[in-house]
């Protein structure tokens, strides 16, 4: 047992190191996208009427007059080591302050979505696997295919049109106020999290169904059937533990989907979250804020992937052997 | 008299061939074909059917139903919604198709080259693609568009490179499997050049999976470009792009107008259509084909 744990620990450490390297790569790509590509941020911020003096002053303030490699080193230092990206070009507030509340709101929206979507999708995935090939399975599959094919804003607008405009049950805009009670918060994020859940569930359903079907095809399942083990026990006690590793991968799926989903969904519902902050920052050329948002989104994605891989290693003894 | 019923077997194609095989396309696939045909038809003839100029203001009222635009009403600027939808079909679908084709050519060429040319090019290209895909697509696109500015070439270029990275991985994996085959060795022994190896040896043998991948990437490109247009970084007003139309009319929802829902539904019909066709073509359990559309 001790030996196995240490091997698992080593695998986890290795995955963590890969994760750190990926975060460095991500920071480099974000730096490259904003600072190396042509396009003068100073001119974009000040507009076409800016005088050469004010342009030069802006470039100096942004540090654009310094050599690229120096700027890259400063960026890595500030972004990854000091977690300080300076001040917003629009409001002059520190980036951390501008991002803080928005991050908290988005985290709460994501948590509500995950609590809504994951249990429902796991149940549908298990049902699909048990009834594989049936009309029910085909129906769930077709619904999932359609849900994943449509744009996020289509689902959002359709939900608003039905539940806010026609029925008037829920608010069309997701307003968040300080001191809001929890039920009031739930009511205001009901439609945004339903939109995200509809986009997220197909991925989890597919993952669960396929993992369970793969586990059900093993010889020991046949053995259990011949032994007369009840059907529910076969699924829950014999197949599910073996399907656990791929199912745990939904941690990565959830984060990957939500990172992309919140940007559009927050914009539709006017939700004061990180996604909308990033869209506004890009539109107003507020580079420090946009960089901070991009870094947070990308890091979340990388960390969730590392976490999913580590959990998969812990859940599956065969993966503990380092390859 | 005529050559009918001559040497060629009268019963061609072989009747057994048809009866013993499953139909080429499931009913789900045929729904997809229908949706795609409808979209293509509207993209071709739509602009001629449109009763009005898509940028002509018909009414001073937003979301109204003046007699000239009585079918779907007007948009937020009092322009005919039906005409804008019909014009938008060609714009939206052609833009996505062009971007997907560019992404596909880039991705397949780079993927094949990486597999054929050997270690260093492979390592270089693979690491670049790994870096690009480590950042969620939409976040990367927003950063690039944020620094290059909003324009159609930037939109096409950004989406094509990001999508091309995903196609690169598929093409490279296919090509690495093919690269060890005898026919590749034979072609190399004949002294064929790189271009011949890629176009005449590899492409014909990888075409099946690549066509499926192209379909998937086409829907994702349409969704990606529409999302960027919806966020305000794609097609700019007054163009009648479907994604941009959703953005400009979304305020109308608060007044009870479904004007934003219609262009969104048009995009949905196109993307569902392509996915159903792929699903029917592959003829597997539908759920296996929930395409991997994650960023």
XYZ file of C-alpha atoms in Angstrom:
618
model
C 0.000 0.000 0.000
C 2.788 2.393 0.910
C 4.614 1.593 -2.285
C 1.479 2.183 -4.374
C 0.783 5.495 -2.709
C 4.274 6.731 -3.344
C 3.998 5.766 -6.999
C 0.683 7.613 -7.192
C 2.272 10.593 -5.492
C 5.083 10.602 -8.001
C 2.603 10.451 -10.897
C 0.648 13.316 -9.359
C 3.817 15.384 -8.895
C 4.777 14.741 -12.484
C 1.358 15.900 -13.654
C 1.663 19.008 -11.477
C 4.992 19.885 -13.093
C 3.474 19.468 -16.553
C 0.668 21.745 -15.393
C 3.151 24.412 -14.306
C 4.952 24.263 -17.651
C 1.571 24.581 -19.399
C 0.754 27.679 -17.358
C 4.066 29.193 -18.478
C 3.186 28.332 -22.099
C -0.245 29.889 -21.653
C 1.255 33.083 -20.210
C 3.631 33.215 -23.177
C 0.816 32.768 -25.711
C -1.231 35.516 -24.039
C 1.808 37.797 -24.034
C 2.407 36.993 -27.687
C -1.212 37.645 -28.644
C -1.276 41.070 -26.997
C 2.230 42.422 -27.271
C 3.992 40.911 -30.259
C 1.212 41.053 -32.812
C 1.125 44.364 -34.691
C -1.488 46.882 -33.636
C -0.770 49.915 -31.525
C -2.639 49.765 -28.223
C -1.752 53.380 -27.406
C -3.350 54.596 -30.626
C -6.383 52.396 -30.073
C -6.897 53.746 -26.555
C -6.377 57.415 -27.373
C -8.124 57.434 -30.740
C -7.053 58.847 -34.116
C -6.885 62.464 -32.898
C -4.152 61.844 -30.332
C -1.068 64.039 -30.553
C 2.338 62.370 -31.043
C 3.331 63.535 -27.542
C 0.364 61.919 -25.815
C 0.916 58.739 -27.851
C 4.535 58.628 -26.731
C 3.511 59.253 -23.127
C 0.931 56.454 -23.331
C 3.462 54.052 -24.844
C 5.886 54.874 -22.068
C 3.178 54.347 -19.452
C 2.331 50.966 -20.971
C 6.025 50.128 -21.288
C 5.684 49.650 -25.046
C 8.901 51.614 -25.705
C 11.030 48.896 -24.096
C 12.526 45.902 -25.937
C 10.287 42.846 -26.384
C 12.421 40.426 -24.364
C 12.525 42.796 -21.404
C 8.752 43.231 -21.601
C 8.351 39.443 -21.749
C 10.495 38.967 -18.619
C 8.553 41.692 -16.796
C 5.250 40.137 -17.890
C 6.187 36.678 -16.604
C 7.412 38.193 -13.342
C 4.277 40.266 -12.810
C 1.712 37.796 -14.131
C 3.000 34.551 -12.627
C 5.148 35.473 -9.620
C 3.631 38.653 -8.213
C 0.068 38.148 -9.523
C -0.045 41.879 -10.174
C -1.001 43.113 -13.625
C -1.032 46.832 -12.874
C -3.971 49.167 -13.227
C -6.963 49.199 -15.552
C -6.454 51.654 -18.423
C -10.108 52.650 -18.252
C -10.803 53.231 -14.563
C -7.274 53.409 -13.165
C -8.203 50.924 -10.442
C -5.833 48.043 -9.724
C -6.651 45.042 -11.914
C -7.011 42.755 -8.895
C -9.763 45.003 -7.555
C -11.590 45.131 -10.905
C -11.376 41.359 -11.317
C -12.114 40.256 -7.722
C -15.907 40.704 -7.533
C -16.405 39.510 -11.088
C -14.453 36.325 -10.413
C -16.555 35.621 -7.316
C -19.778 36.102 -9.310
C -18.626 33.818 -12.114
C -17.476 31.213 -9.612
C -20.934 31.211 -8.003
C -22.626 30.959 -11.412
C -20.352 28.049 -12.326
C -21.041 26.315 -8.994
C -24.830 26.570 -9.433
C -24.472 25.251 -12.998
C -22.304 22.321 -11.929
C -24.703 21.371 -9.103
C -27.592 21.487 -11.578
C -25.955 19.749 -14.527
C -23.652 17.078 -13.129
C -26.141 14.909 -11.160
C -28.759 15.117 -13.915
C -26.255 14.322 -16.640
C -24.702 11.433 -14.674
C -28.167 9.927 -14.185
C -29.022 10.294 -17.878
C -25.650 8.802 -18.844
C -26.193 5.758 -16.606
C -29.755 5.292 -17.952
C -28.439 5.546 -21.508
C -25.795 2.924 -20.816
C -28.236 0.506 -19.147
C -30.697 0.859 -22.033
C -28.023 1.089 -24.746
C -29.535 0.824 -28.221
C -33.101 1.414 -27.046
C -35.410 4.186 -28.198
C -34.742 6.011 -24.935
C -30.993 5.852 -25.511
C -31.378 7.087 -29.101
C -33.671 9.873 -27.915
C -31.230 11.067 -25.257
C -28.435 10.848 -27.824
C -30.309 12.867 -30.424
C -31.279 15.527 -27.867
C -27.660 15.716 -26.729
C -26.431 16.058 -30.315
C -28.868 18.890 -30.970
C -28.034 20.643 -27.682
C -24.347 20.577 -28.465
C -24.845 21.741 -32.066
C -26.655 24.995 -31.388
C -24.991 28.261 -30.434
C -25.079 29.126 -26.716
C -26.852 32.398 -27.381
C -29.666 30.526 -29.175
C -30.439 28.478 -26.055
C -30.124 31.595 -23.894
C -32.450 33.703 -26.030
C -34.969 30.889 -26.453
C -35.108 30.426 -22.660
C -35.489 34.188 -22.121
C -38.210 34.347 -24.755
C -40.202 31.525 -23.176
C -39.625 31.951 -19.422
C -39.098 35.708 -19.109
C -41.039 37.255 -21.993
C -43.952 34.874 -22.585
C -44.474 33.343 -19.136
C -42.897 36.077 -17.020
C -41.667 33.580 -14.403
C -38.002 34.563 -14.291
C -36.027 37.781 -14.874
C -34.503 38.268 -18.348
C -31.437 39.998 -16.919
C -29.274 38.429 -14.245
C -28.708 41.270 -11.821
C -26.446 40.714 -8.840
C -26.534 43.172 -5.958
C -24.429 43.200 -2.821
C -26.394 41.871 0.132
C -28.726 39.893 -2.131
C -30.307 36.899 -0.389
C -29.417 33.444 -1.670
C -32.894 32.642 -3.077
C -32.863 35.986 -4.895
C -29.451 35.143 -6.330
C -30.690 31.727 -7.451
C -33.679 33.348 -9.140
C -31.521 35.794 -11.040
C -29.035 33.144 -12.234
C -31.699 30.518 -13.012
C -31.755 31.168 -16.768
C -27.981 31.684 -17.238
C -27.159 28.488 -15.359
C -29.871 26.567 -17.212
C -28.299 27.740 -20.499
C -24.858 26.624 -19.385
C -26.244 23.336 -18.072
C -27.903 22.536 -21.421
C -24.597 23.074 -23.197
C -22.613 21.145 -20.612
C -24.789 18.074 -20.059
C -24.287 16.384 -23.464
C -20.535 16.121 -22.830
C -21.026 14.523 -19.408
C -23.781 12.186 -20.667
C -21.573 10.914 -23.486
C -18.558 10.480 -21.225
C -20.557 8.579 -18.586
C -22.401 6.380 -21.071
C -19.312 5.379 -23.006
C -17.225 4.758 -19.893
C -19.950 2.585 -18.414
C -20.486 0.639 -21.647
C -16.759 -0.039 -21.867
C -16.762 -1.270 -18.263
C -19.837 -3.446 -18.897
C -18.102 -5.234 -21.765
C -15.502 -6.816 -19.458
C -15.466 -10.542 -18.688
C -16.027 -10.121 -14.945
C -19.415 -8.531 -15.700
C -20.397 -11.658 -17.622
C -19.246 -13.678 -14.649
C -21.427 -11.607 -12.316
C -24.432 -12.041 -14.633
C -23.933 -15.810 -14.677
C -23.571 -15.817 -10.903
C -27.023 -14.220 -10.679
C -26.024 -10.835 -9.279
C -28.969 -8.404 -9.521
C -28.820 -5.959 -12.405
C -28.602 -2.824 -10.258
C -25.735 -4.318 -8.253
C -23.874 -5.195 -11.454
C -24.084 -1.612 -12.632
C -23.352 0.084 -9.331
C -20.876 -2.327 -7.680
C -19.163 -4.065 -10.589
C -19.172 -1.673 -13.535
C -19.215 1.813 -12.023
C -15.935 1.528 -10.068
C -14.148 0.565 -13.273
C -15.778 3.428 -15.149
C -14.757 5.909 -12.477
C -11.493 7.055 -14.037
C -12.993 8.228 -17.348
C -16.039 9.648 -15.556
C -13.746 11.751 -13.360
C -12.608 13.373 -16.579
C -15.819 15.400 -16.411
C -13.937 17.737 -14.074
C -11.919 18.769 -17.113
C -14.995 18.792 -19.365
C -16.929 21.026 -16.985
C -14.173 23.608 -16.734
C -13.438 23.562 -20.461
C -17.077 24.064 -21.331
C -17.748 26.708 -18.695
C -14.726 28.828 -19.644
C -16.030 29.132 -23.194
C -19.679 29.238 -22.189
C -19.647 32.020 -19.616
C -18.243 34.580 -22.066
C -21.322 34.394 -24.302
C -23.906 33.600 -21.619
C -22.843 36.433 -19.301
C -23.101 38.821 -22.240
C -26.652 37.711 -23.098
C -27.891 38.069 -19.529
C -25.849 41.127 -18.563
C -24.382 39.115 -15.703
C -21.544 40.987 -13.949
C -18.978 38.193 -14.225
C -15.482 37.631 -15.500
C -16.578 36.720 -19.032
C -18.394 39.964 -19.608
C -15.550 41.901 -17.985
C -13.195 40.369 -20.534
C -15.475 41.203 -23.478
C -15.771 44.810 -22.256
C -12.014 45.043 -21.674
C -11.264 43.780 -25.187
C -13.823 46.172 -26.692
C -12.324 49.182 -24.875
C -8.722 47.995 -25.418
C -8.147 47.776 -21.662
C -5.194 45.404 -22.091
C -4.223 44.759 -18.436
C -7.772 43.728 -17.502
C -8.159 41.590 -20.635
C -4.834 39.879 -19.946
C -5.811 39.191 -16.336
C -9.137 37.651 -17.399
C -7.478 35.547 -20.104
C -4.872 34.334 -17.642
C -7.516 33.378 -15.055
C -9.635 31.507 -17.627
C -6.670 29.703 -19.141
C -5.198 28.787 -15.748
C -8.549 27.409 -14.573
C -8.618 25.247 -17.684
C -5.050 23.985 -17.141
C -5.549 23.318 -13.418
C -8.808 21.433 -14.043
C -7.110 19.254 -16.652
C -4.246 18.486 -14.267
C -6.744 17.727 -11.495
C -8.750 15.387 -13.739
C -5.612 13.499 -14.780
C -4.441 13.194 -11.179
C -7.836 11.928 -10.028
C -7.858 9.421 -12.876
C -4.452 8.125 -11.737
C -5.659 7.805 -8.156
C -8.864 6.050 -9.259
C -7.184 3.550 -11.558
C -4.405 1.407 -10.145
C -3.148 0.515 -13.617
C -2.452 4.146 -14.430
C -0.298 4.527 -11.327
C 2.654 2.943 -13.061
C 4.610 5.823 -14.549
C 4.969 5.443 -18.314
C -31.427 -0.281 -82.345
C -29.921 0.895 -79.141
C -27.188 -0.316 -76.845
C -29.643 -0.832 -73.983
C -29.622 -4.348 -72.616
C -26.383 -5.138 -74.388
C -23.326 -6.676 -72.883
C -23.772 -4.874 -69.587
C -25.795 -6.869 -67.104
C -29.403 -5.608 -67.221
C -29.624 -5.948 -63.494
C -27.096 -3.289 -62.623
C -26.418 -2.411 -59.907
C -26.491 -5.896 -58.462
C -29.875 -6.246 -56.710
C -28.297 -8.156 -53.842
C -25.958 -5.277 -53.182
C -28.847 -3.005 -52.331
C -30.869 -5.425 -50.276
C -28.101 -6.906 -48.169
C -26.690 -3.551 -47.133
C -28.184 -1.024 -44.791
C -29.317 2.199 -46.423
C -26.442 4.599 -47.037
C -27.982 7.175 -44.768
C -30.263 6.843 -41.746
C -33.417 8.959 -41.467
C -31.552 11.239 -39.094
C -29.005 11.801 -41.826
C -31.731 12.661 -44.323
C -33.098 15.342 -41.974
C -29.572 16.759 -41.960
C -29.435 16.691 -45.753
C -32.760 18.535 -45.843
C -31.597 21.237 -43.431
C -28.306 21.744 -45.277
C -30.031 21.887 -48.678
C -32.466 24.473 -47.362
C -29.624 26.594 -45.987
C -27.608 26.294 -49.204
C -30.643 27.167 -51.329
C -31.391 30.251 -49.242
C -27.734 31.269 -49.348
C -27.821 31.063 -53.167
C -31.208 32.588 -54.007
C -32.018 34.412 -50.729
C -30.680 37.843 -51.706
C -32.847 37.785 -54.880
C -35.956 36.777 -52.939
C -35.519 39.512 -50.369
C -38.344 42.041 -50.774
C -36.272 44.988 -49.523
C -32.756 46.336 -49.310
C -31.311 44.885 -46.070
C -29.992 48.271 -44.931
C -32.998 50.361 -45.935
C -35.043 51.817 -43.071
C -38.737 51.157 -43.635
C -40.224 52.395 -40.414
C -39.378 54.860 -37.678
C -40.432 52.323 -35.119
C -38.271 49.488 -33.812
C -39.729 45.968 -33.889
C -42.871 47.161 -35.652
C -45.027 45.527 -38.321
C -45.517 48.148 -41.069
C -47.436 46.928 -44.173
C -44.201 46.708 -46.252
C -42.571 44.358 -43.759
C -45.597 42.589 -42.398
C -44.200 39.047 -42.455
C -41.500 39.164 -39.759
C -41.631 42.852 -38.897
C -38.729 45.253 -38.576
C -35.527 45.139 -36.578
C -34.205 47.629 -34.000
C -33.549 50.247 -36.712
C -36.841 49.688 -38.539
C -35.282 47.574 -41.323
C -37.064 44.556 -42.840
C -36.080 41.525 -40.780
C -36.940 38.986 -43.486
C -34.719 40.723 -46.048
C -31.853 40.872 -43.572
C -32.215 37.170 -42.737
C -32.222 36.242 -46.436
C -29.177 38.399 -47.201
C -27.467 37.191 -44.025
C -27.630 33.556 -45.135
C -25.133 34.052 -47.945
C -22.833 36.258 -45.862
C -22.803 34.056 -42.759
C -22.560 30.680 -44.475
C -19.980 31.752 -47.094
C -17.790 33.365 -44.444
C -17.832 30.197 -42.324
C -17.273 27.944 -45.326
C -14.318 30.017 -46.525
C -12.789 30.091 -43.042
C -13.267 26.357 -42.571
C -11.637 25.643 -45.953
C -8.642 27.836 -45.102
C -8.331 26.159 -41.688
C -8.584 22.752 -43.325
C -5.928 23.408 -45.976
C -3.597 24.877 -43.339
C -4.190 22.087 -40.830
C -3.975 19.163 -43.262
C -0.904 20.527 -45.068
C 0.919 21.149 -41.793
C -0.215 17.832 -40.304
C 0.884 15.769 -43.310
C 4.154 17.680 -43.600
C 4.879 17.117 -39.900
C 4.345 13.375 -40.285
C 6.322 12.998 -43.522
C 9.187 15.436 -43.138
C 10.517 13.966 -39.953
C 11.470 14.854 -36.464
C 12.357 18.512 -36.364
C 9.460 19.945 -38.322
C 7.113 17.618 -36.441
C 8.461 18.734 -33.078
C 8.305 22.408 -34.004
C 4.767 22.331 -35.420
C 3.421 20.093 -32.659
C 4.774 22.339 -29.903
C 3.348 25.464 -31.576
C -0.072 23.820 -31.857
C 0.130 22.575 -28.243
C 0.783 26.147 -27.134
C -2.096 27.553 -29.185
C -4.552 24.953 -27.931
C -3.503 25.255 -24.279
C -5.510 28.486 -24.175
C -9.298 28.116 -24.593
C -10.191 29.067 -28.204
C -12.553 31.920 -27.512
C -10.188 33.501 -24.971
C -7.280 33.342 -27.419
C -9.447 34.755 -30.216
C -10.563 37.637 -28.005
C -6.947 38.478 -27.118
C -5.790 38.368 -30.752
C -8.731 40.425 -32.010
C -8.175 42.799 -29.098
C -4.688 43.620 -30.293
C -5.167 43.432 -34.081
C -8.502 45.245 -34.107
C -11.863 44.098 -35.412
C -11.990 43.381 -39.140
C -13.077 40.580 -41.449
C -9.522 39.450 -42.417
C -8.520 39.342 -38.730
C -11.677 37.350 -37.929
C -11.036 34.823 -40.705
C -7.321 34.561 -39.925
C -7.778 34.098 -36.182
C -10.495 31.468 -36.438
C -8.700 29.660 -39.294
C -5.434 29.376 -37.350
C -7.120 28.170 -34.131
C -9.318 25.662 -35.988
C -6.359 24.705 -38.164
C -4.511 23.690 -35.002
C -7.227 21.167 -34.160
C -7.282 19.834 -37.726
C -3.482 19.587 -37.591
C -3.697 17.075 -34.734
C -6.197 14.863 -36.564
C -4.307 15.055 -39.870
C -0.965 14.347 -38.216
C -2.343 11.322 -36.374
C -3.851 9.943 -39.608
C -0.650 10.626 -41.530
C 1.577 8.950 -38.957
C -0.465 5.762 -39.308
C -0.271 5.934 -43.103
C 3.410 6.845 -43.165
C 4.504 3.316 -42.199
C 2.460 1.679 -44.991
C 4.148 -0.073 -47.896
C 2.817 2.291 -50.539
C 4.555 5.189 -48.838
C 7.796 3.269 -48.768
C 7.363 2.405 -52.442
C 6.734 6.038 -53.330
C 9.768 7.119 -51.349
C 11.886 4.465 -53.046
C 10.714 5.839 -56.406
C 12.095 9.174 -55.228
C 8.797 11.057 -55.184
C 8.845 14.573 -53.753
C 7.107 15.860 -50.662
C 4.172 17.353 -52.570
C 3.519 14.068 -54.418
C 3.650 12.112 -51.170
C 1.169 14.460 -49.523
C -1.292 14.906 -52.397
C -1.120 11.650 -54.331
C -0.300 9.074 -51.682
C -1.594 10.328 -48.352
C -4.625 12.441 -49.187
C -6.586 9.745 -51.080
C -6.044 7.303 -48.220
C -7.043 9.734 -45.471
C -9.993 11.322 -47.257
C -12.780 9.466 -45.398
C -11.955 10.554 -41.839
C -10.905 13.983 -43.115
C -14.323 14.621 -44.682
C -16.015 13.869 -41.359
C -13.553 16.112 -39.570
C -14.254 18.852 -42.100
C -17.984 18.656 -41.382
C -17.418 18.924 -37.641
C -14.994 21.794 -38.044
C -17.419 23.566 -40.387
C -20.117 23.609 -37.709
C -17.633 24.667 -35.083
C -16.332 27.453 -37.323
C -19.889 28.688 -37.857
C -20.523 28.643 -34.092
C -17.181 30.296 -33.352
C -17.591 33.115 -35.893
C -21.214 33.662 -34.834
C -20.196 33.876 -31.173
C -17.496 36.436 -32.009
C -19.950 38.422 -34.169
C -22.473 38.239 -31.346
C -19.896 39.611 -28.895
C -19.242 42.486 -31.313
C -15.871 41.358 -32.700
C -16.985 39.829 -35.980
C -18.979 41.313 -38.800
C -19.743 44.978 -38.145
C -22.974 46.918 -38.741
C -24.719 47.404 -41.056
C -23.871 43.967 -42.503
C -26.672 41.456 -42.125
C -24.590 38.707 -40.496
C -26.732 36.331 -38.426
C -24.503 36.502 -35.346
C -24.352 40.298 -35.507
C -28.143 40.407 -35.996
C -28.615 38.534 -32.727
C -26.478 41.134 -30.955
C -28.201 44.173 -32.427
C -31.740 42.928 -31.807
C -31.282 41.427 -28.367
C -32.724 44.493 -26.620
C -35.975 43.751 -28.438
C -36.487 40.700 -26.222
C -37.300 43.047 -23.359
C -40.148 44.474 -25.466
C -41.364 41.004 -26.342
C -39.943 40.881 -29.881
C -38.434 37.589 -31.070
C -36.258 39.448 -33.625
C -33.040 38.174 -31.994
C -34.316 34.607 -31.805
C -34.783 34.200 -35.581
C -31.157 34.661 -36.734
C -30.014 32.494 -33.801
C -32.466 29.803 -34.930
C -31.119 30.033 -38.508
C -27.593 29.321 -37.223
C -28.973 26.455 -35.138
C -30.684 24.887 -38.189
C -27.430 25.008 -40.166
C -25.238 23.536 -37.412
C -27.748 20.855 -36.390
C -28.136 19.951 -40.084
C -24.423 19.303 -40.581
C -24.150 17.326 -37.344
C -27.176 15.155 -38.189
C -25.708 14.422 -41.626
C -22.386 13.370 -40.093
C -24.286 11.292 -37.565
C -26.359 9.574 -40.239
C -23.301 9.076 -42.431
C -21.346 7.396 -39.667
C -24.447 5.382 -38.697
C -23.410 4.752 -35.141
C -25.335 5.135 -31.916
C -26.117 8.819 -31.963
C -24.662 9.548 -28.591
C -21.172 8.508 -29.667
C -21.276 11.323 -32.111
C -21.751 14.198 -29.713
C -18.936 16.045 -31.396
C -15.967 17.144 -29.408
C -16.630 20.835 -29.625
C -14.850 21.877 -26.511
C -12.499 24.808 -26.711
